[in-house]
PDB file of C-alpha atoms in Angstrom:
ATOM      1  CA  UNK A  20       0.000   0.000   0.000  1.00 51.00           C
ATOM      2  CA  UNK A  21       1.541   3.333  -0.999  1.00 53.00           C
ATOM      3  CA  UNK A  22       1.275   6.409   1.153  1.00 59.00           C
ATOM      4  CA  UNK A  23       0.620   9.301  -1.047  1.00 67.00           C
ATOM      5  CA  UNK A  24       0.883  13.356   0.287  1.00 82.00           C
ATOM      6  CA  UNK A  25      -2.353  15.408  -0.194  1.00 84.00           C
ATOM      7  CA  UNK A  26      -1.617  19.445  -0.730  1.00 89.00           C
ATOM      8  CA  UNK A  27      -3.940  21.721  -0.087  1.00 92.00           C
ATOM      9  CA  UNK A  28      -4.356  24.929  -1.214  1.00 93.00           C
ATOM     10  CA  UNK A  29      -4.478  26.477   1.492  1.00 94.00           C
ATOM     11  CA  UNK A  30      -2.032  26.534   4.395  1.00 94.00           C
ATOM     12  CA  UNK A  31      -2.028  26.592   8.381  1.00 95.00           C
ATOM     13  CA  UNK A  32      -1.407  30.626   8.675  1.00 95.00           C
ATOM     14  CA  UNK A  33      -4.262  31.087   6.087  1.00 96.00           C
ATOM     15  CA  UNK A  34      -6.578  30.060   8.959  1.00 96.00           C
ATOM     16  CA  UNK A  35      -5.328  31.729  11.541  1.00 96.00           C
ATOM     17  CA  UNK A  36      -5.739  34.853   9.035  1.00 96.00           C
ATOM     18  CA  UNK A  37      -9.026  34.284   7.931  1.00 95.00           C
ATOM     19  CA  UNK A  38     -11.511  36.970   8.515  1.00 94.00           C
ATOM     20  CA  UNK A  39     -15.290  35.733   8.785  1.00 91.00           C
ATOM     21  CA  UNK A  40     -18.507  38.036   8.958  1.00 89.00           C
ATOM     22  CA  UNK A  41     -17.467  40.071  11.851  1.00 90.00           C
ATOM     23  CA  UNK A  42     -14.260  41.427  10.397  1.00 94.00           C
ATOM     24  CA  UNK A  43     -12.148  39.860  12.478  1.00 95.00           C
ATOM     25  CA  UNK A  44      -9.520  37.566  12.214  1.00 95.00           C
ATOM     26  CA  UNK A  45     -10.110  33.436  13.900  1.00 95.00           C
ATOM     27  CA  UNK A  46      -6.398  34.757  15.657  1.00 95.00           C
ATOM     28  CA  UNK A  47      -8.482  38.063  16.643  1.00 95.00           C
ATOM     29  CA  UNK A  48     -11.946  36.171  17.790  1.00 94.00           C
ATOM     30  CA  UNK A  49      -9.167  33.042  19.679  1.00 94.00           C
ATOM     31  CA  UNK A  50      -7.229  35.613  21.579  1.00 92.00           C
ATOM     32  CA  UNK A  51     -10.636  37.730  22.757  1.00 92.00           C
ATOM     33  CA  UNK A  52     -12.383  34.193  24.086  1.00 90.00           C
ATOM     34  CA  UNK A  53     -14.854  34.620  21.105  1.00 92.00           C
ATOM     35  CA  UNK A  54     -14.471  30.940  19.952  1.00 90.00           C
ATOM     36  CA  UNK A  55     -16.287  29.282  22.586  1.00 87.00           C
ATOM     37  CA  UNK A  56     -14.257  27.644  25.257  1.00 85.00           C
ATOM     38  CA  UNK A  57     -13.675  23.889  26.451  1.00 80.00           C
ATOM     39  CA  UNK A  58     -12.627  22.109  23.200  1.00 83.00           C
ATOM     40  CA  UNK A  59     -15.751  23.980  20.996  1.00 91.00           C
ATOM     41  CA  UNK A  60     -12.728  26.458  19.994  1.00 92.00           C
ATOM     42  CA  UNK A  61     -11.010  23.912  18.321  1.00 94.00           C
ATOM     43  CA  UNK A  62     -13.776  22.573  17.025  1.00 95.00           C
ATOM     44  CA  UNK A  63     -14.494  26.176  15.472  1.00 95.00           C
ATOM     45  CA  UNK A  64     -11.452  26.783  13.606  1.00 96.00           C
ATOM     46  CA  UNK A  65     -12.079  23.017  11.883  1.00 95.00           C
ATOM     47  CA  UNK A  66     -15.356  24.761  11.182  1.00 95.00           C
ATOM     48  CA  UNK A  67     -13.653  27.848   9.893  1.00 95.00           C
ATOM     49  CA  UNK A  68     -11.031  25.120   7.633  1.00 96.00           C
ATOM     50  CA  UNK A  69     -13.989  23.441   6.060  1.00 96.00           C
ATOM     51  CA  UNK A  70     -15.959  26.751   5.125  1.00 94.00           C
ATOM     52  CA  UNK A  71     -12.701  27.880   3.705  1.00 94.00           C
ATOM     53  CA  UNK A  72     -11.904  25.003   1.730  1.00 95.00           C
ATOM     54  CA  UNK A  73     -14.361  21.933   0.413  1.00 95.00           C
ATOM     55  CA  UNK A  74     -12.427  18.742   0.849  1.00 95.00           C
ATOM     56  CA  UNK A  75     -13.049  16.705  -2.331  1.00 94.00           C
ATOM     57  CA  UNK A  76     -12.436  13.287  -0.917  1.00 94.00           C
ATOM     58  CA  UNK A  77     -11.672  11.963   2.943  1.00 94.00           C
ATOM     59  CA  UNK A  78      -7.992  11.974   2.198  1.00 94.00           C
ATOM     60  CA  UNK A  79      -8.265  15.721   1.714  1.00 94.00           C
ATOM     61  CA  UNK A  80     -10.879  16.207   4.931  1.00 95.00           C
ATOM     62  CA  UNK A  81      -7.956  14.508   7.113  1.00 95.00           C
ATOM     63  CA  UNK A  82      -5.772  16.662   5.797  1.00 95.00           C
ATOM     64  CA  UNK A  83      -7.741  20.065   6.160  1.00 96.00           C
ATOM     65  CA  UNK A  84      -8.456  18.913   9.934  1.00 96.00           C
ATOM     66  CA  UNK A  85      -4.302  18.222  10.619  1.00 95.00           C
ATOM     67  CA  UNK A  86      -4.300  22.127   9.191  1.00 96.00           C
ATOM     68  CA  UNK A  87      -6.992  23.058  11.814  1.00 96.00           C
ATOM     69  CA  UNK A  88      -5.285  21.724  14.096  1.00 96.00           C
ATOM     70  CA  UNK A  89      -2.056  23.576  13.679  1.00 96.00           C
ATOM     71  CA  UNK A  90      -3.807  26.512  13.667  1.00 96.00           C
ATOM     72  CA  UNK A  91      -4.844  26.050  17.001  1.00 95.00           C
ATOM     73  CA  UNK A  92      -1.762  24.457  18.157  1.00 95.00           C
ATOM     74  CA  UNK A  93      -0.598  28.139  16.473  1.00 96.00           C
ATOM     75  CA  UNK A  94      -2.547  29.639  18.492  1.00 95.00           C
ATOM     76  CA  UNK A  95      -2.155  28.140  21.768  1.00 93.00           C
ATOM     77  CA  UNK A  96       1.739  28.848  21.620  1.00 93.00           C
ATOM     78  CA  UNK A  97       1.553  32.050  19.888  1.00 84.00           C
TER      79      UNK A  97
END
């Protein structure tokens, strides 16, 4: 079984950039609490990854979730 590499075309810091309706930035609504707090935040920035991009296939969705989730990692640390 071969392994293959998906690319995306977007990247990690193109979530954390992302402005949504408000005008604000996911780093901007993260850093003011505005994401929602035990785990939903995380599970808000996947949200923000899949309304960004459309995963074609689950190979892609797996990958577009490991990119949510160095965002947030991003974000934790940052």
């Amino acid at each position: 079984m071969t392994t293959t590499q998906v690319t995306l075309p977007i990247h990690m810091i193109d979530i954390v950039r992302y402005k949504n309706w408000t005008g604000l930035t996911v780093a901007e609504l993260f850093h003011a609490g505005r994401l929602g707090s035990n785990g939903s935040d995380k599970w808000n920035i996947e949200r923000f990854a899949l309304h960004m991009y459309q995963p074609r296939d689950l190979e892609e969705h797996h990958a577009l979730m490991a990119l949510a989730n160095d965002a947030y990692e991003y974000l934790l640390n940052e």
